[in-house]
CSV table of C-alpha atoms in Angstrom, one decimal:
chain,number,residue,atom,x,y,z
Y,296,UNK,CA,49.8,-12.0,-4.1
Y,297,UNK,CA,51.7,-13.2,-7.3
Y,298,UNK,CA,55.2,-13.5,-6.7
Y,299,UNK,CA,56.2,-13.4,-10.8
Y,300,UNK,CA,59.4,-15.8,-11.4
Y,301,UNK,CA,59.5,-17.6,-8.5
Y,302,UNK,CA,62.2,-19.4,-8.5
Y,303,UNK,CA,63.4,-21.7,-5.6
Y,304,UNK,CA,59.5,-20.8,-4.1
Y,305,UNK,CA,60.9,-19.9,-0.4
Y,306,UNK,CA,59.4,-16.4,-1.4
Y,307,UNK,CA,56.1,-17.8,-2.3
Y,308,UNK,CA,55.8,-19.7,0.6
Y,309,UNK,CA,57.0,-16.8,2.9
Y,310,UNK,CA,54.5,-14.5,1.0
Y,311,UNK,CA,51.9,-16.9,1.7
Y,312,UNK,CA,52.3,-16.9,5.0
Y,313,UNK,CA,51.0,-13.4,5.1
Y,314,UNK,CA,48.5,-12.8,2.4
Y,315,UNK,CA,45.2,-14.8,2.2
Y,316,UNK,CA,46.4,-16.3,-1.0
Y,317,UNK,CA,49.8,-16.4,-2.7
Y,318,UNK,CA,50.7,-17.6,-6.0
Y,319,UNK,CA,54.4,-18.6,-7.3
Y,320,UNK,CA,54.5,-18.3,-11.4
Y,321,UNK,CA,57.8,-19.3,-13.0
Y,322,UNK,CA,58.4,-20.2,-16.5
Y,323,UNK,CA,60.0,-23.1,-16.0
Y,324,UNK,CA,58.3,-26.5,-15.4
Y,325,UNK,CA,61.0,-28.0,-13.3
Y,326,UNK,CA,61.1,-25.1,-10.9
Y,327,UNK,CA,56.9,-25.4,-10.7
Y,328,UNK,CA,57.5,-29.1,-10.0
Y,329,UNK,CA,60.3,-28.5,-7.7
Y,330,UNK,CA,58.4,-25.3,-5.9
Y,331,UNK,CA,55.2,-27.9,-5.6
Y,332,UNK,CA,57.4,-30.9,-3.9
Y,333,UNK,CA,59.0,-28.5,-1.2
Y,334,UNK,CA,55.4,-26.9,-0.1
Y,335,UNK,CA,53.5,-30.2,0.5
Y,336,UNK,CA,51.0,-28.5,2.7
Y,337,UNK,CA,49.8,-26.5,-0.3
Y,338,UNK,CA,50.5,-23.4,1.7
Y,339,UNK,CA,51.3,-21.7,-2.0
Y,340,UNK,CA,49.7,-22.5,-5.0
Y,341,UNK,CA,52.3,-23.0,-8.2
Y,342,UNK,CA,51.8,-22.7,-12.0
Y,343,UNK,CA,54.3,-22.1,-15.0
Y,344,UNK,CA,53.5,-19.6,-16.9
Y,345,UNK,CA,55.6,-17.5,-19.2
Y,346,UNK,CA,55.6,-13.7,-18.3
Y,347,UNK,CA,56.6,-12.8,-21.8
Y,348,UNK,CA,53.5,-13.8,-22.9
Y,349,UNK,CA,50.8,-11.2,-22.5
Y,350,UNK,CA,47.4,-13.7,-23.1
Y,351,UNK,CA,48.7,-16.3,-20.2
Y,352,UNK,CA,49.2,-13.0,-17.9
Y,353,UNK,CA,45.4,-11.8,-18.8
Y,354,UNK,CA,44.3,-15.5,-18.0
Y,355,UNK,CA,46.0,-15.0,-14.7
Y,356,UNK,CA,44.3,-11.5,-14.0
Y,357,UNK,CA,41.1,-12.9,-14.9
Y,358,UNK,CA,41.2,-15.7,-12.7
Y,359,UNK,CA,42.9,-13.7,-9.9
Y,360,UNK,CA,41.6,-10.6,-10.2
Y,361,UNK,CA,43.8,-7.2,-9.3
Y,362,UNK,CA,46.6,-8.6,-7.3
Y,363,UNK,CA,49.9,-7.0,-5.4
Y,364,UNK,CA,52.7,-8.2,-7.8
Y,365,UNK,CA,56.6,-9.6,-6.0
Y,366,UNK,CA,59.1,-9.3,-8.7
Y,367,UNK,CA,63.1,-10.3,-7.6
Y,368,UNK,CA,65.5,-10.1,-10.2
Y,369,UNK,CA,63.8,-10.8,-13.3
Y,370,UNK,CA,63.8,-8.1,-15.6
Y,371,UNK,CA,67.6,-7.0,-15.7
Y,372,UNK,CA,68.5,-11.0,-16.9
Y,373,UNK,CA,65.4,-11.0,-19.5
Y,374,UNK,CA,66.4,-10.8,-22.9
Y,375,UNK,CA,66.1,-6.8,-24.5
Y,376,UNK,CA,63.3,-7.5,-26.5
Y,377,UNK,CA,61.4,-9.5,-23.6
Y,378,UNK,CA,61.7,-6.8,-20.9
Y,379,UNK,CA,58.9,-4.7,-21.9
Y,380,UNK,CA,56.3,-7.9,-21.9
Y,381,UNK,CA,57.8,-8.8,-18.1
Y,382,UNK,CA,57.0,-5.1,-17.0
Y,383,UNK,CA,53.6,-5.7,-18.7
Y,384,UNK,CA,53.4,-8.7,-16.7
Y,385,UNK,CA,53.6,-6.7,-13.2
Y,386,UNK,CA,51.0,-4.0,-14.5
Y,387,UNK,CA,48.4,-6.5,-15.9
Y,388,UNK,CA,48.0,-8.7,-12.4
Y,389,UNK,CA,48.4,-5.6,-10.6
Y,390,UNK,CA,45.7,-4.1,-12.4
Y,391,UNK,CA,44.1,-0.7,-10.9
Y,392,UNK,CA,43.8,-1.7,-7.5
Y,393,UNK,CA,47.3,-4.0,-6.6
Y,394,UNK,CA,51.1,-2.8,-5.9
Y,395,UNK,CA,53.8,-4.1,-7.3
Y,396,UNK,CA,57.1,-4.2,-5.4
Y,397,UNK,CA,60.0,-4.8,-7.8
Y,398,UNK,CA,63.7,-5.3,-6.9
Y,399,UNK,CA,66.5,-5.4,-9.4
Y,400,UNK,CA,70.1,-5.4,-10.2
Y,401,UNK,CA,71.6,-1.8,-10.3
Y,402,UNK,CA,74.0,-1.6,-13.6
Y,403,UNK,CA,77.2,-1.4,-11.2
Y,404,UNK,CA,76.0,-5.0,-9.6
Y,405,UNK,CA,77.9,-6.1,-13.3
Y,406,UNK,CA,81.3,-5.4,-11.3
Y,407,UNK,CA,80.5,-6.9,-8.3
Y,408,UNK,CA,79.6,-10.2,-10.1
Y,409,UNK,CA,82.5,-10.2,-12.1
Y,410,UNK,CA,84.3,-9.6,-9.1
Y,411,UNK,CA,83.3,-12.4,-7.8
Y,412,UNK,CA,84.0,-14.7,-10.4
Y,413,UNK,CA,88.0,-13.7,-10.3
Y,414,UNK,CA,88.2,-15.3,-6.7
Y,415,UNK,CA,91.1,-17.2,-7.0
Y,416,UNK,CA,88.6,-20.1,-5.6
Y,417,UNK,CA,86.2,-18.8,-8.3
Y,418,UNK,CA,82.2,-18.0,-7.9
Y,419,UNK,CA,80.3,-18.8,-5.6
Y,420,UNK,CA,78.0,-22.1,-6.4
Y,421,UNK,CA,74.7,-19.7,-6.9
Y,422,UNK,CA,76.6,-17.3,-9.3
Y,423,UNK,CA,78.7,-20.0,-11.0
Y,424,UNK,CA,74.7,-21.7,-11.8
Y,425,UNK,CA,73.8,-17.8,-13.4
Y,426,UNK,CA,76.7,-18.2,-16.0
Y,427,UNK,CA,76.0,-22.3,-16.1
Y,428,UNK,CA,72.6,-21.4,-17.2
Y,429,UNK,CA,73.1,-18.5,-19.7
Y,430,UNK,CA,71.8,-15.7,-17.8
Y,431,UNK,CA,73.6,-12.3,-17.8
Y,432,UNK,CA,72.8,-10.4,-14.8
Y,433,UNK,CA,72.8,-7.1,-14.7
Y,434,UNK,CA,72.8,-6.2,-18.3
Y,435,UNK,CA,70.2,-3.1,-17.9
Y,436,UNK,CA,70.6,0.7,-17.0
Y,437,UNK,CA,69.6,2.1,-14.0
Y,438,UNK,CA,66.8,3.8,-16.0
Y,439,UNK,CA,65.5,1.1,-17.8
Y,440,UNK,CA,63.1,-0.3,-14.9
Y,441,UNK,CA,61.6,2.6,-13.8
Y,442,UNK,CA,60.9,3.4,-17.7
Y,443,UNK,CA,59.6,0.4,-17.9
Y,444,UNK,CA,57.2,0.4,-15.5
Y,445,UNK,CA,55.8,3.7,-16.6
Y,446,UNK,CA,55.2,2.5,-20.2
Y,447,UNK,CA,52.7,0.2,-18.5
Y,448,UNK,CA,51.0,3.0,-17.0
Y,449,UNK,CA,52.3,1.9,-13.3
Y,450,UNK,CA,54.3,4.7,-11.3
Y,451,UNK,CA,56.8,4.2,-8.5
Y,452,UNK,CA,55.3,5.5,-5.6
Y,453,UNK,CA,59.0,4.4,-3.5
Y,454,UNK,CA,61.6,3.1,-4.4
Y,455,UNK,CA,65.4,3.6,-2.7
Y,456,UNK,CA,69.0,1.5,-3.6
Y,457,UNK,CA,70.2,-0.6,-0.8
Y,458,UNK,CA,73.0,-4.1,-1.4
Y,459,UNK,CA,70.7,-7.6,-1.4
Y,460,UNK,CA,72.7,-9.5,0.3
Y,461,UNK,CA,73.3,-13.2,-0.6
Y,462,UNK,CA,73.2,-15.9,1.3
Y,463,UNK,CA,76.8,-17.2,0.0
Y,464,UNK,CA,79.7,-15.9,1.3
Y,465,UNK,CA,83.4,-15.4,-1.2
Y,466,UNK,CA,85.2,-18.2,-2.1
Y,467,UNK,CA,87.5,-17.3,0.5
Y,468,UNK,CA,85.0,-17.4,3.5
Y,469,UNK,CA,85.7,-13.6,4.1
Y,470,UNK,CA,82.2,-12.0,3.4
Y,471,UNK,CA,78.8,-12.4,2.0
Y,472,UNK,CA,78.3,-10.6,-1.2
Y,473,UNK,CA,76.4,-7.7,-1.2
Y,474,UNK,CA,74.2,-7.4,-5.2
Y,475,UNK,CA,73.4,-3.6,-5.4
Y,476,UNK,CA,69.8,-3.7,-6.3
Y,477,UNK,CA,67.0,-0.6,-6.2
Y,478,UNK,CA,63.9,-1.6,-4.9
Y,479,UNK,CA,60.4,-0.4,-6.2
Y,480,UNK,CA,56.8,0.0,-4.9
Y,481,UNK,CA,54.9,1.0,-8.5
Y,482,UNK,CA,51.2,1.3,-8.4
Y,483,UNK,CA,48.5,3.5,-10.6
Protein backbone atom coordinates (compact mmCIF):
# COMPACT_ATOMS: atom_id res chain seq x y z
CA UNK A 1 0.00 0.00 0.00
CA UNK A 2 1.38 3.53 -0.85
CA UNK A 3 -0.43 6.15 0.77
CA UNK A 4 0.88 9.19 -1.84
CA UNK A 5 1.24 12.58 0.22
CA UNK A 6 1.15 11.42 3.48
CA UNK A 7 1.02 14.05 5.42
CA UNK A 8 0.73 13.91 9.32
CA UNK A 9 1.39 9.80 8.65
CA UNK A 10 -1.71 8.73 11.02
CA UNK A 11 -3.01 7.25 7.59
CA UNK A 12 0.09 5.42 6.87
CA UNK A 13 0.29 3.99 10.14
CA UNK A 14 -3.49 3.03 10.14
CA UNK A 15 -2.95 1.51 6.54
CA UNK A 16 -0.24 -0.39 7.93
CA UNK A 17 -1.95 -1.91 10.29
CA UNK A 18 -3.86 -3.80 7.66
CA UNK A 19 -1.78 -4.50 4.64
CA UNK A 20 1.45 -6.53 4.85
CA UNK A 21 3.44 -3.46 4.03
CA UNK A 22 2.54 0.24 3.88
CA UNK A 23 4.52 3.03 2.66
CA UNK A 24 3.91 6.86 3.48
CA UNK A 25 5.62 9.18 0.48
CA UNK A 26 5.29 12.96 0.97
CA UNK A 27 7.29 15.53 -0.63
CA UNK A 28 8.34 17.23 2.09
CA UNK A 29 11.40 16.26 4.18
CA UNK A 30 10.08 17.56 7.48
CA UNK A 31 6.84 15.71 7.23
CA UNK A 32 9.11 12.28 6.31
CA UNK A 33 11.14 13.23 9.40
CA UNK A 34 8.21 14.12 11.47
CA UNK A 35 6.04 10.84 10.05
CA UNK A 36 9.40 8.72 11.07
CA UNK A 37 9.60 10.23 14.86
CA UNK A 38 5.77 9.45 15.56
CA UNK A 39 5.99 5.58 14.22
CA UNK A 40 9.10 4.51 16.27
CA UNK A 41 8.05 0.91 15.93
CA UNK A 42 8.68 1.06 12.24
CA UNK A 43 5.12 -0.06 11.72
CA UNK A 44 5.26 2.18 8.35
CA UNK A 45 8.03 2.70 6.29
CA UNK A 46 8.58 6.67 5.18
CA UNK A 47 10.40 8.26 2.15
CA UNK A 48 10.06 11.86 0.43
CA UNK A 49 9.54 11.64 -2.79
CA UNK A 50 8.04 14.16 -5.17
CA UNK A 51 4.92 12.82 -6.99
CA UNK A 52 5.37 15.33 -9.74
CA UNK A 53 8.22 13.74 -10.78
CA UNK A 54 7.57 10.73 -12.93
CA UNK A 55 11.40 8.91 -12.74
CA UNK A 56 11.24 8.87 -8.60
CA UNK A 57 7.53 7.32 -9.05
CA UNK A 58 8.97 4.46 -11.57
CA UNK A 59 11.89 3.95 -8.95
CA UNK A 60 9.13 3.40 -6.40
CA UNK A 61 7.14 0.90 -8.83
CA UNK A 62 10.18 -0.88 -9.38
CA UNK A 63 11.16 -1.38 -6.00
CA UNK A 64 7.56 -2.06 -4.86
CA UNK A 65 6.13 -3.57 -7.55
CA UNK A 66 2.12 -3.07 -8.53
CA UNK A 67 0.75 -1.62 -5.34
CA UNK A 68 -3.03 -0.28 -4.18
CA UNK A 69 -2.49 3.53 -4.17
CA UNK A 70 -4.31 6.02 -0.87
CA UNK A 71 -4.53 9.42 -2.26
CA UNK A 72 -6.36 12.30 0.33
CA UNK A 73 -6.57 15.59 -0.85
CA UNK A 74 -3.71 16.06 -3.16
CA UNK A 75 -4.59 16.72 -6.45
CA UNK A 76 -7.25 19.64 -6.19
CA UNK A 77 -4.33 21.85 -4.08
CA UNK A 78 -1.45 20.77 -6.77
CA UNK A 79 -0.59 23.40 -8.97
CA UNK A 80 -2.51 23.19 -12.80
CA UNK A 81 0.34 22.22 -14.58
CA UNK A 82 1.39 19.46 -11.77
CA UNK A 83 -1.94 17.68 -11.63
CA UNK A 84 -1.54 15.43 -14.46
CA UNK A 85 2.09 14.05 -13.15
CA UNK A 86 0.19 13.47 -9.48
CA UNK A 87 -2.59 11.40 -11.41
CA UNK A 88 0.41 9.67 -13.15
CA UNK A 89 1.75 9.04 -9.81
CA UNK A 90 -1.42 6.89 -8.70
CA UNK A 91 -1.45 4.92 -12.17
CA UNK A 92 2.31 4.12 -12.20
CA UNK A 93 2.51 2.35 -8.43
CA UNK A 94 -0.83 1.02 -9.15
CA UNK A 95 0.36 -0.50 -12.11
CA UNK A 96 -1.94 -3.39 -13.84
CA UNK A 97 -2.69 -5.23 -10.85
CA UNK A 98 -3.25 -2.41 -7.76
CA UNK A 99 -6.37 -0.01 -6.94
CA UNK A 100 -6.21 3.25 -6.29
CA UNK A 101 -8.66 4.88 -3.94
CA UNK A 102 -8.62 8.72 -4.35
CA UNK A 103 -10.57 11.24 -2.28
CA UNK A 104 -10.85 14.90 -3.18
CA UNK A 105 -12.33 18.27 -2.67
CA UNK A 106 -15.60 18.79 -4.68
CA UNK A 107 -15.42 22.40 -6.38
CA UNK A 108 -18.37 23.61 -3.97
CA UNK A 109 -15.93 22.61 -0.85
CA UNK A 110 -14.36 26.41 -2.12
CA UNK A 111 -17.52 27.89 -0.19
CA UNK A 112 -17.48 25.92 2.63
CA UNK A 113 -13.80 26.91 3.29
CA UNK A 114 -14.34 30.40 2.81
CA UNK A 115 -17.06 30.10 4.98
CA UNK A 116 -15.17 29.14 7.42
CA UNK A 117 -12.73 31.66 7.35
CA UNK A 118 -15.48 34.55 7.88
CA UNK A 119 -16.19 33.11 11.55
CA UNK A 120 -16.16 36.01 13.43
CA UNK A 121 -13.37 33.91 15.55
CA UNK A 122 -11.82 33.21 12.16
CA UNK A 123 -10.54 29.59 10.76
CA UNK A 124 -10.05 26.94 12.29
CA UNK A 125 -6.13 26.24 13.30
CA UNK A 126 -5.90 23.30 10.42
CA UNK A 127 -7.50 25.64 7.68
CA UNK A 128 -5.88 28.89 8.94
CA UNK A 129 -2.21 26.47 8.33
CA UNK A 130 -3.80 25.74 4.40
CA UNK A 131 -3.79 29.62 3.62
CA UNK A 132 -0.40 29.99 6.06
CA UNK A 133 1.24 27.67 3.75
CA UNK A 134 0.00 28.81 0.22
CA UNK A 135 -2.21 26.11 -0.65
CA UNK A 136 -5.54 26.76 -2.40
CA UNK A 137 -7.93 24.05 -1.83
CA UNK A 138 -10.35 23.22 -3.89
CA UNK A 139 -9.27 25.02 -6.95
CA UNK A 140 -10.38 22.05 -9.50
CA UNK A 141 -13.79 21.06 -11.23
CA UNK A 142 -15.61 18.26 -10.43
CA UNK A 143 -14.50 16.76 -13.76
CA UNK A 144 -11.03 17.28 -13.60
CA UNK A 145 -10.14 14.06 -11.40
CA UNK A 146 -12.00 11.58 -12.95
CA UNK A 147 -10.41 12.96 -16.35
CA UNK A 148 -7.45 12.73 -14.84
CA UNK A 149 -7.32 9.47 -13.92
CA UNK A 150 -8.49 8.25 -17.27
CA UNK A 151 -5.63 9.96 -19.14
CA UNK A 152 -3.51 7.55 -17.21
CA UNK A 153 -5.34 4.73 -18.47
CA UNK A 154 -6.91 3.92 -14.79
CA UNK A 155 -10.87 3.91 -14.67
CA UNK A 156 -13.09 4.51 -11.68
CA UNK A 157 -14.71 1.35 -10.97
CA UNK A 158 -16.75 3.42 -7.69
CA UNK A 159 -16.74 6.36 -6.69
CA UNK A 160 -19.85 8.36 -4.72
CA UNK A 161 -19.74 12.23 -3.01
CA UNK A 162 -20.17 12.14 0.75
CA UNK A 163 -18.83 15.44 3.42
CA UNK A 164 -15.16 14.42 5.11
CA UNK A 165 -15.67 15.51 8.07
CA UNK A 166 -12.81 17.27 10.00
CA UNK A 167 -11.72 16.78 13.18
CA UNK A 168 -12.05 20.67 14.12
CA UNK A 169 -15.07 22.06 15.04
CA UNK A 170 -16.15 26.23 14.02
CA UNK A 171 -14.65 28.81 15.74
CA UNK A 172 -17.72 29.06 17.71
CA UNK A 173 -17.75 25.43 19.10
CA UNK A 174 -21.05 24.81 17.16
CA UNK A 175 -20.11 22.00 14.58
CA UNK A 176 -17.47 20.13 12.94
CA UNK A 177 -17.02 21.06 9.39
CA UNK A 178 -18.10 18.87 6.89
CA UNK A 179 -15.26 19.27 3.31
CA UNK A 180 -17.56 17.91 0.44
CA UNK A 181 -15.21 15.51 -1.21
CA UNK A 182 -15.98 12.54 -3.96
CA UNK A 183 -14.25 9.49 -3.29
CA UNK A 184 -12.81 7.12 -6.04
CA UNK A 185 -11.78 3.45 -6.45
CA UNK A 186 -9.84 3.66 -10.16
CA UNK A 187 -8.24 0.57 -11.35
CA UNK A 188 -7.41 -0.91 -15.05
Amino acid sequence: MVDLGCGSCATTRFLAERFARAAGVDLSRVVVEHARRADPSGTAEFRQLNAAEPEQVRALHAELGDADVHLRAVIHQSEPAARPAIAAAVATPAGRRGRAFIVEALAVAKTVIADAVRDAGGPPPKIARVFAHGLTPAETEDETVPELLQETGLSALASARADLVMTECRADGSSRTGLPTQWLVAGR
